[in-house]
Amino acid sequence: MAKQSKKAESQDVDLYTEKCVIAGLIKEEPFKAALSDLNGDDFILERSRIIFKTCLELARGNKPINLVSVSNALRDSGDLAAVGGLSYLVELDEISSGLVANEQSVKQMLITVKRNKARRSLIATFDVLTEDLAINGDVESIIKNAYSRLRSIAENYKLGTATIQTVSEILDKYGGLDAAFSNGEDGILLPWKTVQKYTGRIKKKQYWIVAGRPSAGKTSMSLQIAVEAALHNRPTLFVSLEMNNKELLEKACAMLSGIKPSSKDLDTEARAAISAAITRLDSAPLSFMETKNRNPYSLRAEIENFTLKSPVDLVIIDYMQLIRTNSRSTSRNEELAAVSEMLKGIANDLDVGLLLASQLSRNVARDGREPDLHDLRDSGALEQDADIVILLHRSPKTKHDPLKKVKVIIGKNRFGPTGDVELWFSGKISRFEEDSYDLQK
């Protein structure tokens, strides 16, 4: 009984907070933020929704919002009786006179209304999922449904997602003209200046793709970017759906030392170089995640869980074609389009740079030509979603050469020019360099 009473008391507090927001909206200027931060369905009571909608329509028409204008608008729309008549509006007016209408108190009330809405939505979601689980054995479908619903709730829970600023406000936020347009000084360095000349640095919320045929070096290039970022003290997470963490560490160690740790008959000098490389990697903010979980929604959950514990500037995933939704109702092209959209969401929602390794179509090797954007395997959505696309191409004639010349094609660049440069690649130590001499030291 006490539990029921406590629940009822909590609901009374929620309703009073809601009533205060509506009362303040009609009278106090600081509450006008509710028009951009809240939605009509954030409110419990139907009368609150009606009054909120009325205030929103007045604001859109550049009309004042006060007791007289709201009551007239409700009368004109035939909704005055539905909200409790003029007496209820007078009650709201009396409540508003006792409100503390500073920015902090108003924001706290708006957050409370949002939190209450989220709580109700969560309860409804769990009820639906419980029912689905009882009658439907398709766990993959239920996970996808759960993720979609929870993400929607989380998005609605945010206050003020739209940012409207004047030119002066934008420049002030970034510390003036020079700082605002400092050519990406806050971004993540690439290991190759010739490539970075085209692409700039990797910045938060950007979505990059490195694509190539098997053995072209897409994993090595992605990992070298990860190592370089971490050595410059930028927290980086490398997610592999194909290799285990030990294999990734060996590749990273070989990149820095020039020696594969698994090589036989290593002399003292070689062991010392490997030890020094391991020490550098261990002191850098670099994490490896091996996972066989190829469902995109579960994969995103694993990445989000990691970022809650450790700050991350860059997430790299190797590679796209291993991610599957297991949906039988869509084509592979549609499936990868959904996956690409979800991955782009990781960059935006987690405020990280995202780099995705991807395969290129077999047509490139069959036709004996350089790749272009249309060769992104199985999905044109990758081309559309990505900010920057790097395509790797090496001549089949160099297959057995210890050092291979690789053409790095910047096929798409949302922020600047496209073009191509040539790098040298050593498959033995998984490293790209601008000068072949650096791979022969």
mmCIF file with all atom_site columns, N, CA and C in Angstrom, residues 364-408:
data_model
loop_
_atom_site.group_PDB
_atom_site.id
_atom_site.type_symbol
_atom_site.label_atom_id
_atom_site.label_alt_id
_atom_site.label_comp_id
_atom_site.label_asym_id
_atom_site.label_entity_id
_atom_site.label_seq_id
_atom_site.pdbx_PDB_ins_code
_atom_site.Cartn_x
_atom_site.Cartn_y
_atom_site.Cartn_z
_atom_site.occupancy
_atom_site.B_iso_or_equiv
_atom_site.pdbx_formal_charge
_atom_site.auth_seq_id
_atom_site.auth_comp_id
_atom_site.auth_asym_id
_atom_site.auth_atom_id
_atom_site.pdbx_PDB_model_num
ATOM 1   N N  . VAL A 1 364 ? 37.229 -4.895  -60.161 1.00 0.00 ? 364 VAL A N  1
ATOM 2   C CA . VAL A 1 364 ? 38.484 -4.156  -60.291 1.00 0.00 ? 364 VAL A CA 1
ATOM 3   C C  . VAL A 1 364 ? 39.591 -5.081  -60.772 1.00 0.00 ? 364 VAL A C  1
ATOM 4   N N  . ALA A 1 365 ? 39.724 -6.248  -60.104 1.00 0.00 ? 365 ALA A N  1
ATOM 5   C CA . ALA A 1 365 ? 40.759 -7.215  -60.495 1.00 0.00 ? 365 ALA A CA 1
ATOM 6   C C  . ALA A 1 365 ? 40.437 -7.851  -61.838 1.00 0.00 ? 365 ALA A C  1
ATOM 7   N N  . ARG A 1 366 ? 39.166 -8.144  -62.071 1.00 0.00 ? 366 ARG A N  1
ATOM 8   C CA . ARG A 1 366 ? 38.764 -8.789  -63.324 1.00 0.00 ? 366 ARG A CA 1
ATOM 9   C C  . ARG A 1 366 ? 39.032 -7.901  -64.522 1.00 0.00 ? 366 ARG A C  1
ATOM 10  N N  . ASP A 1 367 ? 38.744 -6.601  -64.374 1.00 0.00 ? 367 ASP A N  1
ATOM 11  C CA . ASP A 1 367 ? 38.912 -5.672  -65.485 1.00 0.00 ? 367 ASP A CA 1
ATOM 12  C C  . ASP A 1 367 ? 40.337 -5.122  -65.589 1.00 0.00 ? 367 ASP A C  1
ATOM 13  N N  . GLY A 1 368 ? 41.149 -5.369  -64.549 1.00 0.00 ? 368 GLY A N  1
ATOM 14  C CA . GLY A 1 368 ? 42.530 -4.886  -64.571 1.00 0.00 ? 368 GLY A CA 1
ATOM 15  C C  . GLY A 1 368 ? 42.634 -3.379  -64.616 1.00 0.00 ? 368 GLY A C  1
ATOM 16  N N  . ARG A 1 369 ? 41.828 -2.697  -63.828 1.00 0.00 ? 369 ARG A N  1
ATOM 17  C CA . ARG A 1 369 ? 41.793 -1.228  -63.867 1.00 0.00 ? 369 ARG A CA 1
ATOM 18  C C  . ARG A 1 369 ? 41.898 -0.656  -62.457 1.00 0.00 ? 369 ARG A C  1
ATOM 19  N N  . GLU A 1 370 ? 42.012 0.664   -62.389 1.00 0.00 ? 370 GLU A N  1
ATOM 20  C CA . GLU A 1 370 ? 42.001 1.340   -61.099 1.00 0.00 ? 370 GLU A CA 1
ATOM 21  C C  . GLU A 1 370 ? 40.571 1.406   -60.566 1.00 0.00 ? 370 GLU A C  1
ATOM 22  N N  . PRO A 1 371 ? 40.387 1.354   -59.256 1.00 0.00 ? 371 PRO A N  1
ATOM 23  C CA . PRO A 1 371 ? 39.034 1.403   -58.691 1.00 0.00 ? 371 PRO A CA 1
ATOM 24  C C  . PRO A 1 371 ? 38.463 2.810   -58.704 1.00 0.00 ? 371 PRO A C  1
ATOM 25  N N  . ASP A 1 372 ? 37.145 2.889   -58.654 1.00 0.00 ? 372 ASP A N  1
ATOM 26  C CA . ASP A 1 372 ? 36.478 4.165   -58.439 1.00 0.00 ? 372 ASP A CA 1
ATOM 27  C C  . ASP A 1 372 ? 35.388 3.958   -57.381 1.00 0.00 ? 372 ASP A C  1
ATOM 28  N N  . LEU A 1 373 ? 34.638 4.999   -57.078 1.00 0.00 ? 373 LEU A N  1
ATOM 29  C CA . LEU A 1 373 ? 33.665 4.933   -55.989 1.00 0.00 ? 373 LEU A CA 1
ATOM 30  C C  . LEU A 1 373 ? 32.600 3.863   -56.212 1.00 0.00 ? 373 LEU A C  1
ATOM 31  N N  . HIS A 1 374 ? 32.275 3.592   -57.461 1.00 0.00 ? 374 HIS A N  1
ATOM 32  C CA . HIS A 1 374 ? 31.234 2.609   -57.753 1.00 0.00 ? 374 HIS A CA 1
ATOM 33  C C  . HIS A 1 374 ? 31.666 1.187   -57.397 1.00 0.00 ? 374 HIS A C  1
ATOM 34  N N  . ASP A 1 375 ? 32.955 1.010   -57.117 1.00 0.00 ? 375 ASP A N  1
ATOM 35  C CA . ASP A 1 375 ? 33.457 -0.317  -56.792 1.00 0.00 ? 375 ASP A CA 1
ATOM 36  C C  . ASP A 1 375 ? 33.378 -0.647  -55.311 1.00 0.00 ? 375 ASP A C  1
ATOM 37  N N  . LEU A 1 376 ? 32.853 0.269   -54.498 1.00 0.00 ? 376 LEU A N  1
ATOM 38  C CA . LEU A 1 376 ? 32.644 -0.050  -53.088 1.00 0.00 ? 376 LEU A CA 1
ATOM 39  C C  . LEU A 1 376 ? 31.665 -1.211  -53.010 1.00 0.00 ? 376 LEU A C  1
ATOM 40  N N  . ARG A 1 377 ? 32.110 -2.323  -52.541 1.00 0.00 ? 377 ARG A N  1
ATOM 41  C CA . ARG A 1 377 ? 31.415 -3.584  -52.726 1.00 0.00 ? 377 ARG A CA 1
ATOM 42  C C  . ARG A 1 377 ? 30.055 -3.628  -52.046 1.00 0.00 ? 377 ARG A C  1
ATOM 43  N N  . ASP A 1 378 ? 29.051 -4.015  -52.803 1.00 0.00 ? 378 ASP A N  1
ATOM 44  C CA . ASP A 1 378 ? 27.691 -4.323  -52.342 1.00 0.00 ? 378 ASP A CA 1
ATOM 45  C C  . ASP A 1 378 ? 26.850 -3.113  -51.959 1.00 0.00 ? 378 ASP A C  1
ATOM 46  N N  . SER A 1 379 ? 27.422 -1.916  -51.907 1.00 0.00 ? 379 SER A N  1
ATOM 47  C CA . SER A 1 379 ? 26.597 -0.823  -51.413 1.00 0.00 ? 379 SER A CA 1
ATOM 48  C C  . SER A 1 379 ? 27.024 0.540   -51.927 1.00 0.00 ? 379 SER A C  1
ATOM 49  N N  . GLY A 1 380 ? 26.105 1.208   -52.618 1.00 0.00 ? 380 GLY A N  1
ATOM 50  C CA . GLY A 1 380 ? 26.334 2.592   -53.020 1.00 0.00 ? 380 GLY A CA 1
ATOM 51  C C  . GLY A 1 380 ? 26.147 3.542   -51.859 1.00 0.00 ? 380 GLY A C  1
ATOM 52  N N  . ALA A 1 381 ? 25.512 3.048   -50.768 1.00 0.00 ? 381 ALA A N  1
ATOM 53  C CA . ALA A 1 381 ? 25.279 3.902   -49.600 1.00 0.00 ? 381 ALA A CA 1
ATOM 54  C C  . ALA A 1 381 ? 26.585 4.312   -48.944 1.00 0.00 ? 381 ALA A C  1
ATOM 55  N N  . LEU A 1 382 ? 27.607 3.464   -49.047 1.00 0.00 ? 382 LEU A N  1
ATOM 56  C CA . LEU A 1 382 ? 28.908 3.811   -48.473 1.00 0.00 ? 382 LEU A CA 1
ATOM 57  C C  . LEU A 1 382 ? 29.444 5.087   -49.109 1.00 0.00 ? 382 LEU A C  1
ATOM 58  N N  . GLU A 1 383 ? 29.323 5.152   -50.427 1.00 0.00 ? 383 GLU A N  1
ATOM 59  C CA . GLU A 1 383 ? 29.785 6.331   -51.163 1.00 0.00 ? 383 GLU A CA 1
ATOM 60  C C  . GLU A 1 383 ? 29.025 7.576   -50.716 1.00 0.00 ? 383 GLU A C  1
ATOM 61  N N  . GLN A 1 384 ? 27.718 7.435   -50.510 1.00 0.00 ? 384 GLN A N  1
ATOM 62  C CA . GLN A 1 384 ? 26.888 8.584   -50.138 1.00 0.00 ? 384 GLN A CA 1
ATOM 63  C C  . GLN A 1 384 ? 27.144 9.036   -48.704 1.00 0.00 ? 384 GLN A C  1
ATOM 64  N N  . ASP A 1 385 ? 27.284 8.079   -47.780 1.00 0.00 ? 385 ASP A N  1
ATOM 65  C CA . ASP A 1 385 ? 27.379 8.412   -46.359 1.00 0.00 ? 385 ASP A CA 1
ATOM 66  C C  . ASP A 1 385 ? 28.751 8.941   -45.963 1.00 0.00 ? 385 ASP A C  1
ATOM 67  N N  . ALA A 1 386 ? 29.797 8.434   -46.589 1.00 0.00 ? 386 ALA A N  1
ATOM 68  C CA . ALA A 1 386 ? 31.161 8.752   -46.160 1.00 0.00 ? 386 ALA A CA 1
ATOM 69  C C  . ALA A 1 386 ? 31.519 10.206  -46.466 1.00 0.00 ? 386 ALA A C  1
ATOM 70  N N  . ASP A 1 387 ? 32.347 10.780  -45.600 1.00 0.00 ? 387 ASP A N  1
ATOM 71  C CA . ASP A 1 387 ? 32.887 12.113  -45.845 1.00 0.00 ? 387 ASP A CA 1
ATOM 72  C C  . ASP A 1 387 ? 34.126 12.032  -46.740 1.00 0.00 ? 387 ASP A C  1
ATOM 73  N N  . ILE A 1 388 ? 34.951 11.027  -46.482 1.00 0.00 ? 388 ILE A N  1
ATOM 74  C CA . ILE A 1 388 ? 36.175 10.833  -47.266 1.00 0.00 ? 388 ILE A CA 1
ATOM 75  C C  . ILE A 1 388 ? 36.314 9.355   -47.606 1.00 0.00 ? 388 ILE A C  1
ATOM 76  N N  . VAL A 1 389 ? 36.601 9.063   -48.866 1.00 0.00 ? 389 VAL A N  1
ATOM 77  C CA . VAL A 1 389 ? 36.808 7.682   -49.311 1.00 0.00 ? 389 VAL A CA 1
ATOM 78  C C  . VAL A 1 389 ? 38.197 7.576   -49.930 1.00 0.00 ? 389 VAL A C  1
ATOM 79  N N  . ILE A 1 390 ? 39.003 6.660   -49.383 1.00 0.00 ? 390 ILE A N  1
ATOM 80  C CA . ILE A 1 390 ? 40.339 6.381   -49.898 1.00 0.00 ? 390 ILE A CA 1
ATOM 81  C C  . ILE A 1 390 ? 40.333 5.000   -50.541 1.00 0.00 ? 390 ILE A C  1
ATOM 82  N N  . LEU A 1 391 ? 40.741 4.927   -51.806 1.00 0.00 ? 391 LEU A N  1
ATOM 83  C CA . LEU A 1 391 ? 40.769 3.670   -52.545 1.00 0.00 ? 391 LEU A CA 1
ATOM 84  C C  . LEU A 1 391 ? 42.222 3.267   -52.793 1.00 0.00 ? 391 LEU A C  1
ATOM 85  N N  . LEU A 1 392 ? 42.544 2.013   -52.487 1.00 0.00 ? 392 LEU A N  1
ATOM 86  C CA . LEU A 1 392 ? 43.915 1.527   -52.664 1.00 0.00 ? 392 LEU A CA 1
ATOM 87  C C  . LEU A 1 392 ? 44.015 0.679   -53.925 1.00 0.00 ? 392 LEU A C  1
ATOM 88  N N  . HIS A 1 393 ? 45.068 0.916   -54.703 1.00 0.00 ? 393 HIS A N  1
ATOM 89  C CA . HIS A 1 393 ? 45.264 0.141   -55.926 1.00 0.00 ? 393 HIS A CA 1
ATOM 90  C C  . HIS A 1 393 ? 46.740 -0.151  -56.123 1.00 0.00 ? 393 HIS A C  1
ATOM 91  N N  . ARG A 1 394 ? 47.050 -1.415  -56.317 1.00 0.00 ? 394 ARG A N  1
ATOM 92  C CA . ARG A 1 394 ? 48.420 -1.786  -56.666 1.00 0.00 ? 394 ARG A CA 1
ATOM 93  C C  . ARG A 1 394 ? 48.394 -2.706  -57.874 1.00 0.00 ? 394 ARG A C  1
ATOM 94  N N  . SER A 1 395 ? 49.404 -2.621  -58.678 1.00 0.00 ? 395 SER A N  1
ATOM 95  C CA . SER A 1 395 ? 49.485 -3.432  -59.889 1.00 0.00 ? 395 SER A CA 1
ATOM 96  C C  . SER A 1 395 ? 49.693 -4.902  -59.516 1.00 0.00 ? 395 SER A C  1
ATOM 97  N N  . PRO A 1 396 ? 48.968 -5.799  -60.184 1.00 0.00 ? 396 PRO A N  1
ATOM 98  C CA . PRO A 1 396 ? 49.173 -7.233  -59.910 1.00 0.00 ? 396 PRO A CA 1
ATOM 99  C C  . PRO A 1 396 ? 50.579 -7.700  -60.233 1.00 0.00 ? 396 PRO A C  1
ATOM 100 N N  . LYS A 1 397 ? 51.310 -6.917  -61.027 1.00 0.00 ? 397 LYS A N  1
ATOM 101 C CA . LYS A 1 397 ? 52.677 -7.280  -61.385 1.00 0.00 ? 397 LYS A CA 1
ATOM 102 C C  . LYS A 1 397 ? 53.615 -7.221  -60.177 1.00 0.00 ? 397 LYS A C  1
ATOM 103 N N  . THR A 1 398 ? 53.210 -6.487  -59.147 1.00 0.00 ? 398 THR A N  1
ATOM 104 C CA . THR A 1 398 ? 54.074 -6.335  -57.966 1.00 0.00 ? 398 THR A CA 1
ATOM 105 C C  . THR A 1 398 ? 53.725 -7.339  -56.869 1.00 0.00 ? 398 THR A C  1
ATOM 106 N N  . LYS A 1 399 ? 52.913 -8.340  -57.201 1.00 0.00 ? 399 LYS A N  1
ATOM 107 C CA . LYS A 1 399 ? 52.409 -9.275  -56.203 1.00 0.00 ? 399 LYS A CA 1
ATOM 108 C C  . LYS A 1 399 ? 53.523 -9.900  -55.374 1.00 0.00 ? 399 LYS A C  1
ATOM 109 N N  . HIS A 1 400 ? 54.627 -10.273 -56.007 1.00 0.00 ? 400 HIS A N  1
ATOM 110 C CA . HIS A 1 400 ? 55.699 -10.979 -55.308 1.00 0.00 ? 400 HIS A CA 1
ATOM 111 C C  . HIS A 1 400 ? 56.851 -10.055 -54.913 1.00 0.00 ? 400 HIS A C  1
ATOM 112 N N  . ASP A 1 401 ? 56.724 -8.765  -55.183 1.00 0.00 ? 401 ASP A N  1
ATOM 113 C CA . ASP A 1 401 ? 57.772 -7.828  -54.793 1.00 0.00 ? 401 ASP A CA 1
ATOM 114 C C  . ASP A 1 401 ? 57.718 -7.571  -53.291 1.00 0.00 ? 401 ASP A C  1
ATOM 115 N N  . PRO A 1 402 ? 58.858 -7.524  -52.615 1.00 0.00 ? 402 PRO A N  1
ATOM 116 C CA . PRO A 1 402 ? 58.846 -7.253  -51.168 1.00 0.00 ? 402 PRO A CA 1
ATOM 117 C C  . PRO A 1 402 ? 58.320 -5.861  -50.849 1.00 0.00 ? 402 PRO A C  1
ATOM 118 N N  . LEU A 1 403 ? 58.597 -4.902  -51.709 1.00 0.00 ? 403 LEU A N  1
ATOM 119 C CA . LEU A 1 403 ? 58.060 -3.553  -51.567 1.00 0.00 ? 403 LEU A CA 1
ATOM 120 C C  . LEU A 1 403 ? 57.151 -3.267  -52.754 1.00 0.00 ? 403 LEU A C  1
ATOM 121 N N  . LYS A 1 404 ? 55.954 -2.827  -52.460 1.00 0.00 ? 404 LYS A N  1
ATOM 122 C CA . LYS A 1 404 ? 54.959 -2.623  -53.518 1.00 0.00 ? 404 LYS A CA 1
ATOM 123 C C  . LYS A 1 404 ? 54.578 -1.153  -53.584 1.00 0.00 ? 404 LYS A C  1
ATOM 124 N N  . LYS A 1 405 ? 54.528 -0.624  -54.801 1.00 0.00 ? 405 LYS A N  1
ATOM 125 C CA . LYS A 1 405 ? 54.050 0.742   -54.983 1.00 0.00 ? 405 LYS A CA 1
ATOM 126 C C  . LYS A 1 405 ? 52.528 0.710   -55.045 1.00 0.00 ? 405 LYS A C  1
ATOM 127 N N  . VAL A 1 406 ? 51.883 1.483   -54.178 1.00 0.00 ? 406 VAL A N  1
ATOM 128 C CA . VAL A 1 406 ? 50.424 1.495   -54.080 1.00 0.00 ? 406 VAL A CA 1
ATOM 129 C C  . VAL A 1 406 ? 49.911 2.893   -54.408 1.00 0.00 ? 406 VAL A C  1
ATOM 130 N N  . LYS A 1 407 ? 48.955 2.949   -55.302 1.00 0.00 ? 407 LYS A N  1
ATOM 131 C CA . LYS A 1 407 ? 48.314 4.229   -55.605 1.00 0.00 ? 407 LYS A CA 1
ATOM 132 C C  . LYS A 1 407 ? 47.192 4.449   -54.589 1.00 0.00 ? 407 LYS A C  1
ATOM 133 N N  . VAL A 1 408 ? 47.264 5.566   -53.896 1.00 0.00 ? 408 VAL A N  1
ATOM 134 C CA . VAL A 1 408 ? 46.250 5.939   -52.901 1.00 0.00 ? 408 VAL A CA 1
ATOM 135 C C  . VAL A 1 408 ? 45.360 6.991   -53.548 1.00 0.00 ? 408 VAL A C  1
#
